[in-house]
Amino acid sequence: MALDVDGLGQGKIARAILLQPIHLVISGMNPQITSVEAILVDLPTIRAHQLSMATMQHQTMVIIRLRASDDIEGIGEATTIGGLSYGEESPEGIKLTIDTYLAPVLVGQDATNINDVMLKLNKAARGNRFAKSGIETALLDAQGKRLGVPLSALLGGSVRKTLPVLWTLASGDTHRDIEEAETLLAERRHDTFKLKIGRRTVRDDVAHVSKIKAALGDRARITVDVNQAWNEIDAALGIAALEAAGIDLIEQPTPREQRGALARLAARFIVPIMADEGVTGPEDALDLVRGSCADVFALKIAKSGGIYAMMRTAAVADAAGVALYGGTMLEGSIGSIASAHGFSALPQLSWGTELFGPLLLKDDVVTARPQYRDFDLHIPEGPGLGLQIDEEKLAFYRRDKQA
Ligand code: MUC
Ligand code: MG
């Protein structure tokens, strides 16, 4: 009997179901997770990247390979910044958590029921959001491949095919930062630049930022990320000067626990204040909204515990009229494209994204790295993430490689 699959209005999904191995269709059994592998990968950066709490010369990522009984493999990434200096999970800790506690819960589960699998993980392990986010990405990648649709289709569909991406100037040298920005503007790769500050005195930081803003003028938007380094008094002094210099956005000036300080700064200044470390999941978002603590939230799939949790965080912001920004943990291609699929499905994303992680790395472990042009990241359109592991590169960069 000929079946008019396109007539079902879900042609791709119906076709993919028809292409399932015959035993699955006959038995009605969904594919089960058969193995989960967490691989530490060390990749060099194109230059030193200075943040208030760490200087990165390389990035360590945890690449996750999740296989199912229908021979479909999903890939995911769990990556943080500067070991344990940014968050509570380190790359080595993420691998240990997955190998010892999460993989045994995952094996044997229905690989297609992502909500159920994530609930089981949340019962088995508290917190550990980065590890869970990487696993959720692998499940979604596999399911997208299984159904022959991009990951964003599993989120209800994308409302944007490309995402604006800023670049972080963090070489530690003002003149080098200006040259870097000029080159990237000329190449039409970025027209918004984020400066990482908080390492030096407030006076030195303000001088550094003001010189860059004066050099670039109206040709570029400039934002700053203090990564919690200021107390409230320093923040008030610093933000007043940065606002006068024409800076567009101030990210996490004070420690994440000090919500009152953030609220007072947000009320005092016109320049928008963005919460990053202070807003992990929807619960934080609700508290920040109740306290009128921030004008913008930086969303990240890793700190939320996955794409779905990031979207729940975004929903709280939407309900409260808080603007949104697509953040990064400086992931490589796999983590950045997972974030991109999630951000592509959000109703609003007024402050664009910072998904430039792949551009900070000299190399990566995928066969085709993401495309950036005309100030935007172009999201791959293939099934799942739309990315494939490059086996040779993975073998070369994995920490446990055989000599
Ligand atoms: C952060 O705190 O926002 C994002 C860009 C960058 O350079 O560092 C990250 C982390
Ligand atoms: Mg930040």
PDB file of C-alpha atoms in Angstrom, residues 42-277:
ATOM      1  CA  ASP A  42      42.272  19.415  25.309  1.00  0.00           C
ATOM      2  CA  LEU A  43      42.356  21.973  22.495  1.00  0.00           C
ATOM      3  CA  PRO A  44      44.725  24.947  22.189  1.00  0.00           C
ATOM      4  CA  THR A  45      43.276  28.485  21.944  1.00  0.00           C
ATOM      5  CA  ILE A  46      44.371  30.936  19.216  1.00  0.00           C
ATOM      6  CA  ARG A  47      45.696  33.309  21.922  1.00  0.00           C
ATOM      7  CA  ALA A  48      45.657  33.620  25.689  1.00  0.00           C
ATOM      8  CA  HIS A  49      42.141  34.502  26.887  1.00  0.00           C
ATOM      9  CA  GLN A  50      42.155  36.535  30.120  1.00  0.00           C
ATOM     10  CA  LEU A  51      39.171  36.538  32.452  1.00  0.00           C
ATOM     11  CA  SER A  52      39.018  37.979  35.971  1.00  0.00           C
ATOM     12  CA  MET A  53      39.436  34.493  37.505  1.00  0.00           C
ATOM     13  CA  ALA A  54      41.592  32.611  34.974  1.00  0.00           C
ATOM     14  CA  THR A  55      43.801  32.919  31.902  1.00  0.00           C
ATOM     15  CA  MET A  56      43.089  30.255  29.310  1.00  0.00           C
ATOM     16  CA  GLN A  57      45.793  28.949  26.965  1.00  0.00           C
ATOM     17  CA  HIS A  58      43.693  25.940  26.042  1.00  0.00           C
ATOM     18  CA  GLN A  59      40.153  24.695  26.529  1.00  0.00           C
ATOM     19  CA  THR A  60      39.206  21.336  28.007  1.00  0.00           C
ATOM     20  CA  MET A  61      35.918  19.843  26.914  1.00  0.00           C
ATOM     21  CA  VAL A  62      34.105  16.647  27.810  1.00  0.00           C
ATOM     22  CA  ILE A  63      32.767  15.062  24.616  1.00  0.00           C
ATOM     23  CA  ILE A  64      29.910  12.641  25.157  1.00  0.00           C
ATOM     24  CA  ARG A  65      29.085   9.747  22.805  1.00  0.00           C
ATOM     25  CA  LEU A  66      25.755   8.081  23.547  1.00  0.00           C
ATOM     26  CA  ARG A  67      24.842   4.984  21.544  1.00  0.00           C
ATOM     27  CA  ALA A  68      21.464   3.261  21.236  1.00  0.00           C
ATOM     28  CA  SER A  69      20.219  -0.168  20.159  1.00  0.00           C
ATOM     29  CA  ASP A  70      19.174   1.183  16.726  1.00  0.00           C
ATOM     30  CA  ASP A  71      22.880   1.945  16.048  1.00  0.00           C
ATOM     31  CA  ILE A  72      22.290   5.682  16.226  1.00  0.00           C
ATOM     32  CA  GLU A  73      24.902   7.711  18.080  1.00  0.00           C
ATOM     33  CA  GLY A  74      24.219  11.095  19.662  1.00  0.00           C
ATOM     34  CA  ILE A  75      27.035  13.485  20.568  1.00  0.00           C
ATOM     35  CA  GLY A  76      27.126  16.127  23.273  1.00  0.00           C
ATOM     36  CA  GLU A  77      29.591  18.406  25.060  1.00  0.00           C
ATOM     37  CA  ALA A  78      30.016  19.512  28.669  1.00  0.00           C
ATOM     38  CA  THR A  79      32.559  22.306  28.984  1.00  0.00           C
ATOM     39  CA  THR A  80      33.488  24.833  31.639  1.00  0.00           C
ATOM     40  CA  ILE A  81      36.077  27.619  31.930  1.00  0.00           C
ATOM     41  CA  GLY A  82      39.315  27.519  33.912  1.00  0.00           C
ATOM     42  CA  GLY A  83      38.969  24.199  35.753  1.00  0.00           C
ATOM     43  CA  LEU A  84      37.032  24.943  38.937  1.00  0.00           C
ATOM     44  CA  SER A  85      37.536  28.719  38.837  1.00  0.00           C
ATOM     45  CA  TYR A  86      34.228  29.476  37.062  1.00  0.00           C
ATOM     46  CA  GLY A  87      31.762  26.936  38.422  1.00  0.00           C
ATOM     47  CA  GLU A  88      31.343  23.944  40.723  1.00  0.00           C
ATOM     48  CA  GLU A  89      31.974  21.313  38.026  1.00  0.00           C
ATOM     49  CA  SER A  90      35.451  20.656  36.602  1.00  0.00           C
ATOM     50  CA  PRO A  91      36.066  18.737  33.341  1.00  0.00           C
ATOM     51  CA  GLU A  92      37.579  15.812  35.264  1.00  0.00           C
ATOM     52  CA  GLY A  93      34.667  15.871  37.723  1.00  0.00           C
ATOM     53  CA  ILE A  94      32.143  15.891  34.871  1.00  0.00           C
ATOM     54  CA  LYS A  95      33.759  12.787  33.355  1.00  0.00           C
ATOM     55  CA  LEU A  96      33.798  11.032  36.726  1.00  0.00           C
ATOM     56  CA  THR A  97      30.142  11.930  37.357  1.00  0.00           C
ATOM     57  CA  ILE A  98      29.073  10.573  33.968  1.00  0.00           C
ATOM     58  CA  ASP A  99      31.189   7.404  34.120  1.00  0.00           C
ATOM     59  CA  THR A 100      30.367   6.499  37.711  1.00  0.00           C
ATOM     60  CA  TYR A 101      26.856   7.791  38.383  1.00  0.00           C
ATOM     61  CA  LEU A 102      24.978   8.858  35.240  1.00  0.00           C
ATOM     62  CA  ALA A 103      25.943   6.225  32.643  1.00  0.00           C
ATOM     63  CA  PRO A 104      24.667   3.307  34.781  1.00  0.00           C
ATOM     64  CA  VAL A 105      21.283   5.086  35.094  1.00  0.00           C
ATOM     65  CA  LEU A 106      21.166   5.781  31.348  1.00  0.00           C
ATOM     66  CA  VAL A 107      21.974   2.332  29.975  1.00  0.00           C
ATOM     67  CA  GLY A 108      18.777   0.398  29.208  1.00  0.00           C
ATOM     68  CA  GLN A 109      16.550   3.513  29.144  1.00  0.00           C
ATOM     69  CA  ASP A 110      14.299   4.419  26.205  1.00  0.00           C
ATOM     70  CA  ALA A 111      16.584   6.639  24.106  1.00  0.00           C
ATOM     71  CA  THR A 112      13.610   8.459  22.537  1.00  0.00           C
ATOM     72  CA  ASN A 113      11.953   9.630  25.770  1.00  0.00           C
ATOM     73  CA  ILE A 114      14.231  12.507  26.698  1.00  0.00           C
ATOM     74  CA  ASN A 115      11.938  13.977  29.376  1.00  0.00           C
ATOM     75  CA  ASP A 116      11.773  10.644  31.168  1.00  0.00           C
ATOM     76  CA  VAL A 117      15.534  10.070  30.945  1.00  0.00           C
ATOM     77  CA  MET A 118      16.283  13.554  32.312  1.00  0.00           C
ATOM     78  CA  LEU A 119      13.848  13.013  35.200  1.00  0.00           C
ATOM     79  CA  LYS A 120      15.659   9.778  36.063  1.00  0.00           C
ATOM     80  CA  LEU A 121      19.010  11.571  35.970  1.00  0.00           C
ATOM     81  CA  ASN A 122      17.669  14.320  38.230  1.00  0.00           C
ATOM     82  CA  LYS A 123      16.516  11.696  40.736  1.00  0.00           C
ATOM     83  CA  ALA A 124      19.871   9.889  40.625  1.00  0.00           C
ATOM     84  CA  ALA A 125      22.061  12.997  40.944  1.00  0.00           C
ATOM     85  CA  ARG A 126      21.502  16.466  42.360  1.00  0.00           C
ATOM     86  CA  GLY A 127      23.032  19.437  40.559  1.00  0.00           C
ATOM     87  CA  ASN A 128      25.787  18.487  38.091  1.00  0.00           C
ATOM     88  CA  ARG A 129      24.075  20.596  35.468  1.00  0.00           C
ATOM     89  CA  PHE A 130      26.980  20.729  33.027  1.00  0.00           C
ATOM     90  CA  ALA A 131      27.186  16.920  32.889  1.00  0.00           C
ATOM     91  CA  LYS A 132      23.412  16.625  32.467  1.00  0.00           C
ATOM     92  CA  SER A 133      23.364  19.286  29.749  1.00  0.00           C
ATOM     93  CA  GLY A 134      25.965  17.376  27.706  1.00  0.00           C
ATOM     94  CA  ILE A 135      23.946  14.175  28.019  1.00  0.00           C
ATOM     95  CA  GLU A 136      20.686  15.885  27.066  1.00  0.00           C
ATOM     96  CA  THR A 137      22.400  17.278  23.956  1.00  0.00           C
ATOM     97  CA  ALA A 138      23.531  13.761  22.978  1.00  0.00           C
ATOM     98  CA  LEU A 139      19.979  12.413  23.456  1.00  0.00           C
ATOM     99  CA  LEU A 140      18.503  15.230  21.353  1.00  0.00           C
ATOM    100  CA  ASP A 141      21.178  14.815  18.655  1.00  0.00           C
ATOM    101  CA  ALA A 142      20.424  11.094  18.427  1.00  0.00           C
ATOM    102  CA  GLN A 143      16.668  11.679  18.314  1.00  0.00           C
ATOM    103  CA  GLY A 144      17.053  14.326  15.586  1.00  0.00           C
ATOM    104  CA  LYS A 145      19.153  11.890  13.548  1.00  0.00           C
ATOM    105  CA  ARG A 146      16.584   9.132  14.174  1.00  0.00           C
ATOM    106  CA  LEU A 147      13.724  11.299  12.891  1.00  0.00           C
ATOM    107  CA  GLY A 148      15.761  13.031  10.177  1.00  0.00           C
ATOM    108  CA  VAL A 149      15.127  16.535  11.585  1.00  0.00           C
ATOM    109  CA  PRO A 150      17.371  19.281  13.007  1.00  0.00           C
ATOM    110  CA  LEU A 151      17.588  19.480  16.799  1.00  0.00           C
ATOM    111  CA  SER A 152      15.595  22.749  16.804  1.00  0.00           C
ATOM    112  CA  ALA A 153      12.613  20.895  15.267  1.00  0.00           C
ATOM    113  CA  LEU A 154      12.447  18.852  18.482  1.00  0.00           C
ATOM    114  CA  LEU A 155      12.087  22.158  20.384  1.00  0.00           C
ATOM    115  CA  GLY A 156       9.120  23.276  18.310  1.00  0.00           C
ATOM    116  CA  GLY A 157      11.123  24.800  15.458  1.00  0.00           C
ATOM    117  CA  SER A 158      13.572  27.647  14.922  1.00  0.00           C
ATOM    118  CA  VAL A 159      12.410  31.235  14.532  1.00  0.00           C
ATOM    119  CA  ARG A 160      15.852  32.351  13.277  1.00  0.00           C
ATOM    120  CA  LYS A 161      18.305  30.499  11.004  1.00  0.00           C
ATOM    121  CA  THR A 162      21.288  32.645  11.992  1.00  0.00           C
ATOM    122  CA  LEU A 163      22.376  34.209  15.277  1.00  0.00           C
ATOM    123  CA  PRO A 164      24.318  37.439  15.832  1.00  0.00           C
ATOM    124  CA  VAL A 165      27.602  36.622  17.600  1.00  0.00           C
ATOM    125  CA  LEU A 166      29.891  39.024  19.449  1.00  0.00           C
ATOM    126  CA  TRP A 167      33.614  38.540  20.047  1.00  0.00           C
ATOM    127  CA  THR A 168      35.391  38.846  23.373  1.00  0.00           C
ATOM    128  CA  LEU A 169      38.519  41.004  23.420  1.00  0.00           C
ATOM    129  CA  ALA A 170      40.566  39.460  26.217  1.00  0.00           C
ATOM    130  CA  SER A 171      44.216  39.459  25.143  1.00  0.00           C
ATOM    131  CA  GLY A 172      45.095  41.579  28.186  1.00  0.00           C
ATOM    132  CA  ASP A 173      46.620  44.308  25.974  1.00  0.00           C
ATOM    133  CA  THR A 174      44.611  47.404  24.951  1.00  0.00           C
ATOM    134  CA  HIS A 175      46.373  48.007  21.604  1.00  0.00           C
ATOM    135  CA  ARG A 176      46.207  44.373  20.618  1.00  0.00           C
ATOM    136  CA  ASP A 177      42.485  44.360  21.490  1.00  0.00           C
ATOM    137  CA  ILE A 178      41.870  47.418  19.273  1.00  0.00           C
ATOM    138  CA  GLU A 179      43.771  45.831  16.359  1.00  0.00           C
ATOM    139  CA  GLU A 180      41.828  42.585  16.820  1.00  0.00           C
ATOM    140  CA  ALA A 181      38.503  44.477  16.793  1.00  0.00           C
ATOM    141  CA  GLU A 182      39.476  46.484  13.680  1.00  0.00           C
ATOM    142  CA  THR A 183      40.356  43.289  11.787  1.00  0.00           C
ATOM    143  CA  LEU A 184      37.107  41.561  12.763  1.00  0.00           C
ATOM    144  CA  LEU A 185      35.022  44.622  11.831  1.00  0.00           C
ATOM    145  CA  ALA A 186      36.745  44.799   8.434  1.00  0.00           C
ATOM    146  CA  GLU A 187      36.099  41.076   7.873  1.00  0.00           C
ATOM    147  CA  ARG A 188      32.416  41.649   8.816  1.00  0.00           C
ATOM    148  CA  ARG A 189      32.744  38.860  11.391  1.00  0.00           C
ATOM    149  CA  HIS A 190      31.776  40.812  14.532  1.00  0.00           C
ATOM    150  CA  ASP A 191      30.454  44.319  15.264  1.00  0.00           C
ATOM    151  CA  THR A 192      29.927  43.864  19.003  1.00  0.00           C
ATOM    152  CA  PHE A 193      32.802  43.294  21.420  1.00  0.00           C
ATOM    153  CA  LYS A 194      32.762  42.147  25.026  1.00  0.00           C
ATOM    154  CA  LEU A 195      35.676  43.124  27.250  1.00  0.00           C
ATOM    155  CA  LYS A 196      36.613  40.931  30.191  1.00  0.00           C
ATOM    156  CA  ILE A 197      37.490  43.162  33.131  1.00  0.00           C
ATOM    157  CA  GLY A 198      37.840  42.876  36.920  1.00  0.00           C
ATOM    158  CA  ARG A 199      41.482  41.711  37.097  1.00  0.00           C
ATOM    159  CA  ARG A 200      42.989  45.173  37.404  1.00  0.00           C
ATOM    160  CA  THR A 201      41.982  48.206  39.489  1.00  0.00           C
ATOM    161  CA  VAL A 202      38.665  49.818  38.573  1.00  0.00           C
ATOM    162  CA  ARG A 203      40.549  52.880  37.338  1.00  0.00           C
ATOM    163  CA  ASP A 204      42.791  50.800  35.038  1.00  0.00           C
ATOM    164  CA  ASP A 205      39.843  48.776  33.754  1.00  0.00           C
ATOM    165  CA  VAL A 206      37.828  51.912  32.978  1.00  0.00           C
ATOM    166  CA  ALA A 207      40.834  53.434  31.155  1.00  0.00           C
ATOM    167  CA  HIS A 208      41.276  50.231  29.096  1.00  0.00           C
ATOM    168  CA  VAL A 209      37.600  50.029  28.123  1.00  0.00           C
ATOM    169  CA  SER A 210      37.302  53.758  27.380  1.00  0.00           C
ATOM    170  CA  LYS A 211      40.335  53.657  25.025  1.00  0.00           C
ATOM    171  CA  ILE A 212      38.796  50.794  23.066  1.00  0.00           C
ATOM    172  CA  LYS A 213      35.389  52.507  22.873  1.00  0.00           C
ATOM    173  CA  ALA A 214      37.015  55.786  21.757  1.00  0.00           C
ATOM    174  CA  ALA A 215      38.965  53.963  19.021  1.00  0.00           C
ATOM    175  CA  LEU A 216      35.930  52.083  17.662  1.00  0.00           C
ATOM    176  CA  GLY A 217      33.283  54.780  18.241  1.00  0.00           C
ATOM    177  CA  ASP A 218      29.818  54.115  16.834  1.00  0.00           C
ATOM    178  CA  ARG A 219      31.163  51.374  14.535  1.00  0.00           C
ATOM    179  CA  ALA A 220      30.886  48.825  17.346  1.00  0.00           C
ATOM    180  CA  ARG A 221      28.844  48.047  20.429  1.00  0.00           C
ATOM    181  CA  ILE A 222      30.974  47.457  23.538  1.00  0.00           C
ATOM    182  CA  THR A 223      29.900  45.409  26.556  1.00  0.00           C
ATOM    183  CA  VAL A 224      31.888  44.464  29.666  1.00  0.00           C
ATOM    184  CA  ASP A 225      31.890  41.302  31.785  1.00  0.00           C
ATOM    185  CA  VAL A 226      33.254  41.742  35.310  1.00  0.00           C
ATOM    186  CA  ASN A 227      32.680  38.081  36.274  1.00  0.00           C
ATOM    187  CA  GLN A 228      31.655  39.016  39.872  1.00  0.00           C
ATOM    188  CA  ALA A 229      34.974  40.718  40.651  1.00  0.00           C
ATOM    189  CA  TRP A 230      33.695  44.047  42.081  1.00  0.00           C
ATOM    190  CA  ASN A 231      32.143  44.917  45.430  1.00  0.00           C
ATOM    191  CA  GLU A 232      29.139  47.236  45.321  1.00  0.00           C
ATOM    192  CA  ILE A 233      31.156  50.419  45.923  1.00  0.00           C
ATOM    193  CA  ASP A 234      33.677  49.617  43.170  1.00  0.00           C
ATOM    194  CA  ALA A 235      30.810  48.626  40.904  1.00  0.00           C
ATOM    195  CA  ALA A 236      29.003  51.941  41.415  1.00  0.00           C
ATOM    196  CA  LEU A 237      32.211  53.867  40.597  1.00  0.00           C
ATOM    197  CA  GLY A 238      33.071  51.658  37.635  1.00  0.00           C
ATOM    198  CA  ILE A 239      29.608  51.579  36.096  1.00  0.00           C
ATOM    199  CA  ALA A 240      29.200  55.375  36.370  1.00  0.00           C
ATOM    200  CA  ALA A 241      32.433  55.838  34.385  1.00  0.00           C
ATOM    201  CA  LEU A 242      31.606  53.092  31.869  1.00  0.00           C
ATOM    202  CA  GLU A 243      28.119  54.517  31.298  1.00  0.00           C
ATOM    203  CA  ALA A 244      29.681  57.943  30.619  1.00  0.00           C
ATOM    204  CA  ALA A 245      32.110  56.309  28.149  1.00  0.00           C
ATOM    205  CA  GLY A 246      29.163  54.914  26.132  1.00  0.00           C
ATOM    206  CA  ILE A 247      29.350  51.239  27.125  1.00  0.00           C
ATOM    207  CA  ASP A 248      26.208  49.321  26.150  1.00  0.00           C
ATOM    208  CA  LEU A 249      25.876  46.547  28.763  1.00  0.00           C
ATOM    209  CA  ILE A 250      27.412  45.592  32.141  1.00  0.00           C
ATOM    210  CA  GLU A 251      27.576  41.834  32.866  1.00  0.00           C
ATOM    211  CA  GLN A 252      27.631  40.363  36.405  1.00  0.00           C
ATOM    212  CA  PRO A 253      29.543  43.185  38.139  1.00  0.00           C
ATOM    213  CA  THR A 254      29.118  41.820  41.690  1.00  0.00           C
ATOM    214  CA  PRO A 255      29.170  38.335  43.337  1.00  0.00           C
ATOM    215  CA  ARG A 256      26.285  36.165  42.236  1.00  0.00           C
ATOM    216  CA  GLU A 257      24.917  35.699  45.775  1.00  0.00           C
ATOM    217  CA  GLN A 258      24.595  39.459  46.327  1.00  0.00           C
ATOM    218  CA  ARG A 259      21.265  39.979  44.614  1.00  0.00           C
ATOM    219  CA  GLY A 260      20.489  43.141  46.585  1.00  0.00           C
ATOM    220  CA  ALA A 261      23.639  44.807  45.257  1.00  0.00           C
ATOM    221  CA  LEU A 262      22.709  43.885  41.691  1.00  0.00           C
ATOM    222  CA  ALA A 263      19.181  45.259  42.200  1.00  0.00           C
ATOM    223  CA  ARG A 264      20.493  48.573  43.581  1.00  0.00           C
ATOM    224  CA  LEU A 265      22.918  48.943  40.655  1.00  0.00           C
ATOM    225  CA  ALA A 266      20.190  48.086  38.132  1.00  0.00           C
ATOM    226  CA  ALA A 267      17.925  50.755  39.661  1.00  0.00           C
ATOM    227  CA  ARG A 268      20.705  53.353  39.815  1.00  0.00           C
ATOM    228  CA  PHE A 269      22.034  53.239  36.254  1.00  0.00           C
ATOM    229  CA  ILE A 270      20.484  53.535  32.801  1.00  0.00           C
ATOM    230  CA  VAL A 271      23.060  51.243  31.165  1.00  0.00           C
ATOM    231  CA  PRO A 272      21.489  47.748  31.329  1.00  0.00           C
ATOM    232  CA  ILE A 273      22.820  45.309  33.939  1.00  0.00           C
ATOM    233  CA  MET A 274      22.983  41.629  32.942  1.00  0.00           C
ATOM    234  CA  ALA A 275      23.013  38.639  35.312  1.00  0.00           C
ATOM    235  CA  ASP A 276      25.187  35.700  34.240  1.00  0.00           C
ATOM    236  CA  GLU A 277      26.656  33.617  37.079  1.00  0.00           C
TER     237      GLU A 277
END
